Tab-separated table of C-alpha atoms in Angstrom:
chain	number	residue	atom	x	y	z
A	1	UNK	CA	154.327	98.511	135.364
A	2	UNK	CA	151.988	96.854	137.592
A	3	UNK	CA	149.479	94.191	136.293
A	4	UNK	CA	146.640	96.828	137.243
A	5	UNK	CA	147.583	99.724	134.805
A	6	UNK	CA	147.937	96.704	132.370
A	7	UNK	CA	144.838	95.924	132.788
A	8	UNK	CA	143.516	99.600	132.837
A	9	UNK	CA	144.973	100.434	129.529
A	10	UNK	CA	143.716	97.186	127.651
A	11	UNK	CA	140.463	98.362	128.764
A	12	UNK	CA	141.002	101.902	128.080
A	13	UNK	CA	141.621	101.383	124.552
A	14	UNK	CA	139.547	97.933	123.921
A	15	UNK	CA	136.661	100.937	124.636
A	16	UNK	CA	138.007	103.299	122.621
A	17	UNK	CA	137.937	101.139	119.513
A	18	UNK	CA	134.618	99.334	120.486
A	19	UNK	CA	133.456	103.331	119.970
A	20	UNK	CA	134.911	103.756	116.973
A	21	UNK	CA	133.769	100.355	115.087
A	22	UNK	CA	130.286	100.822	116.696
A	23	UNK	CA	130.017	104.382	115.224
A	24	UNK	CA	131.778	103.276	111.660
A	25	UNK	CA	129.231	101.603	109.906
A	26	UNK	CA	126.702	103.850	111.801
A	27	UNK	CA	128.299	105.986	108.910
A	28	UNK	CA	127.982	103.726	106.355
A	29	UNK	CA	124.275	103.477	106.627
A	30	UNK	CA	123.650	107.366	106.078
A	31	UNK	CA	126.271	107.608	103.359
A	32	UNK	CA	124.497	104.461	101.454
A	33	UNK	CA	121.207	106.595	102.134
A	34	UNK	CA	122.408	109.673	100.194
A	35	UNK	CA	122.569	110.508	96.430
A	36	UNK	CA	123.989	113.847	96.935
A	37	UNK	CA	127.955	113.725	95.793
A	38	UNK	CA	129.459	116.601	98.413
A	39	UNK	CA	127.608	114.723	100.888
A	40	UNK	CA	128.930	111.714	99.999
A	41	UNK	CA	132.020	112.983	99.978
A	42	UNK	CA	132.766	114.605	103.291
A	43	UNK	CA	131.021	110.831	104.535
A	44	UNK	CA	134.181	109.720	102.979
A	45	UNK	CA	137.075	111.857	104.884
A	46	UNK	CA	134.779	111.353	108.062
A	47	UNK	CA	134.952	107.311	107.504
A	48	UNK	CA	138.522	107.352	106.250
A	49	UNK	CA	139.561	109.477	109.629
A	50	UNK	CA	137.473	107.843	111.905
A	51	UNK	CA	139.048	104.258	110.656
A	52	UNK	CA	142.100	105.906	110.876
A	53	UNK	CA	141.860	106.966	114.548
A	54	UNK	CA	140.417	103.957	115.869
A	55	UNK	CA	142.780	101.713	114.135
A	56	UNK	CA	145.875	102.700	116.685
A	57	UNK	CA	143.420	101.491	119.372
A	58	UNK	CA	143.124	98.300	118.244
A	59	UNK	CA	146.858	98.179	117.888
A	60	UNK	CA	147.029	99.038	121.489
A	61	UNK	CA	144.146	96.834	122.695
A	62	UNK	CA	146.257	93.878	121.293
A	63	UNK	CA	149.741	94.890	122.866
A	64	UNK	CA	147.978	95.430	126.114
A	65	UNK	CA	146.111	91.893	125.985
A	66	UNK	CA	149.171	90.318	124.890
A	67	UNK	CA	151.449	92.067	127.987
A	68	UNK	CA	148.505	90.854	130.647
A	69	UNK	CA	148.608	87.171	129.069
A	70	UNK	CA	152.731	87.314	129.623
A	71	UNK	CA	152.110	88.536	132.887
A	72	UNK	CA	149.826	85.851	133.848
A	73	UNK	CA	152.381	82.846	132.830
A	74	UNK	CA	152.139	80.316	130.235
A	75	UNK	CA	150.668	78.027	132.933
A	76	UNK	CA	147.772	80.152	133.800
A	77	UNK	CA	147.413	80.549	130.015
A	78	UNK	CA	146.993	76.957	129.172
A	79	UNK	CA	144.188	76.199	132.095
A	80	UNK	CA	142.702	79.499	131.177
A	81	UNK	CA	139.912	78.007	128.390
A	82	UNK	CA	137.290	81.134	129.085
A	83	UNK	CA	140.205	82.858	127.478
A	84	UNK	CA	141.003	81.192	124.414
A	85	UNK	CA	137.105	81.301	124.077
A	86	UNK	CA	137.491	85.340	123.966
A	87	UNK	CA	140.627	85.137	121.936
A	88	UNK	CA	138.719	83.703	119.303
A	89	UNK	CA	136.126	86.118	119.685
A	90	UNK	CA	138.935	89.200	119.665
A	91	UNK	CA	140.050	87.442	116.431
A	92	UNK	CA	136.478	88.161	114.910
A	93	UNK	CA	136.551	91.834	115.944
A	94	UNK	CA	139.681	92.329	114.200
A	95	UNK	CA	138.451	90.581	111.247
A	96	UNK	CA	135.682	92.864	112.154
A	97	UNK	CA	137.577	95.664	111.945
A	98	UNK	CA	139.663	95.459	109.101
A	99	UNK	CA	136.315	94.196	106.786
A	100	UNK	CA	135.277	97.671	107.862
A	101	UNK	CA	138.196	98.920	106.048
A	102	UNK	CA	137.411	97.229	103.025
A	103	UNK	CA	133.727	98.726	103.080
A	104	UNK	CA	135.671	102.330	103.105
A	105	UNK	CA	137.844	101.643	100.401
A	106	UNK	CA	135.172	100.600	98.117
A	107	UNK	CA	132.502	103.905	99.658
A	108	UNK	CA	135.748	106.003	98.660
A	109	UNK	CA	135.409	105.093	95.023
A	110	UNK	CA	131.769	105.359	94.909
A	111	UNK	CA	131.301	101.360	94.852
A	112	UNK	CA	128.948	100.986	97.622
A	113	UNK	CA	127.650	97.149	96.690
A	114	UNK	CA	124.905	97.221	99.949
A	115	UNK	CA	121.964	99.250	101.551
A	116	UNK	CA	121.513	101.301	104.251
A	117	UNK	CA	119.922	97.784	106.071
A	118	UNK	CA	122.832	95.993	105.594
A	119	UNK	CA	124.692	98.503	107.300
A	120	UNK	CA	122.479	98.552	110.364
A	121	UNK	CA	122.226	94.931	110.963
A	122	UNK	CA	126.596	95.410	110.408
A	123	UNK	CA	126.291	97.818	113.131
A	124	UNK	CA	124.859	95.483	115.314
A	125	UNK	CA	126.728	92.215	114.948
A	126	UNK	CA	130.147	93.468	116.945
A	127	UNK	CA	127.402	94.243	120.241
A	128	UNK	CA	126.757	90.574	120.998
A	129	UNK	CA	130.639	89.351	120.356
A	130	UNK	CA	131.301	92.311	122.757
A	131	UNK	CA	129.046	91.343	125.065
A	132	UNK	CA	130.718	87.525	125.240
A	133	UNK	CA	133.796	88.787	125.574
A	134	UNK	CA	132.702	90.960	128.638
A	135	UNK	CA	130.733	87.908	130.211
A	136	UNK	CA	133.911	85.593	129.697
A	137	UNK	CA	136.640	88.041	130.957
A	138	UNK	CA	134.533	89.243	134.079
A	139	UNK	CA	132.793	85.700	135.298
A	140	UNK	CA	135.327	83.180	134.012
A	141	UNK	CA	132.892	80.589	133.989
A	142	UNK	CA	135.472	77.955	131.775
């Protein structure tokens, strides 16, 4: 497979699961608003699928990143640092990602422990890690 489709599915999917953890805790905020239980709980098999569906993208967001850094070499990786900048960053997301998960588990049992603000400033926070990552992979500036 060419280095180009490489690259287009890391993309592909690195969007795909930006979508989904953007529109996660976008969920989180409206079930934290509600008192009604049936609301609450279809908020609860729309959060557990969405993590659910998103969570292969990640998966494939990773395998793709990994195949373009093998690709590249070892020796472009070492002199590469706007990339171990990002890597860093991608290591947030995930951690990111999977504190999402622990958010779910606790909405599925009815142990919501924040407010609907907490959950909009969380919806915000992956935007400007995105945005690095973006800015490093495209300029290259290290």
């Amino acid at each position: 497979m060419s280095i180009l489709w490489i690259k287009a599915l890391h993309v592909f999917f690195m969007i795909a699961w930006m979508a989904g953890i953007f529109y996660l805790p976008r969920l989180f905020v409206y079930h934290a608003q509600t008192d009604n239980q049936s609301v609450r709980d279809q908020f609860k098999i729309m959060e557990r699928r969405l993590w659910w569906f998103v969570t292969p993208f990640a998966f494939l967001t990773l395998i793709f990143g990994l195949w373009l850094i093998y690709s590249y070499g070892l020796a472009w990786f070492k002199i590469s640092t706007w990339l171990h900048i990002k890597l860093l960053l991608v290591v947030a997301l995930y951690g990111y990602h999977f504190y999402l998960l622990k958010l779910l588990k606790q909405f599925a049992v009815d142990n919501n422990q924040h407010s609907s603000r907490f959950y909009r400033v969380l919806n915000e926070a992956p935007v400007l890690v995105l945005l690095a990552i973006v800015c490093l992979a495209i300029v290259k500036t290290f």
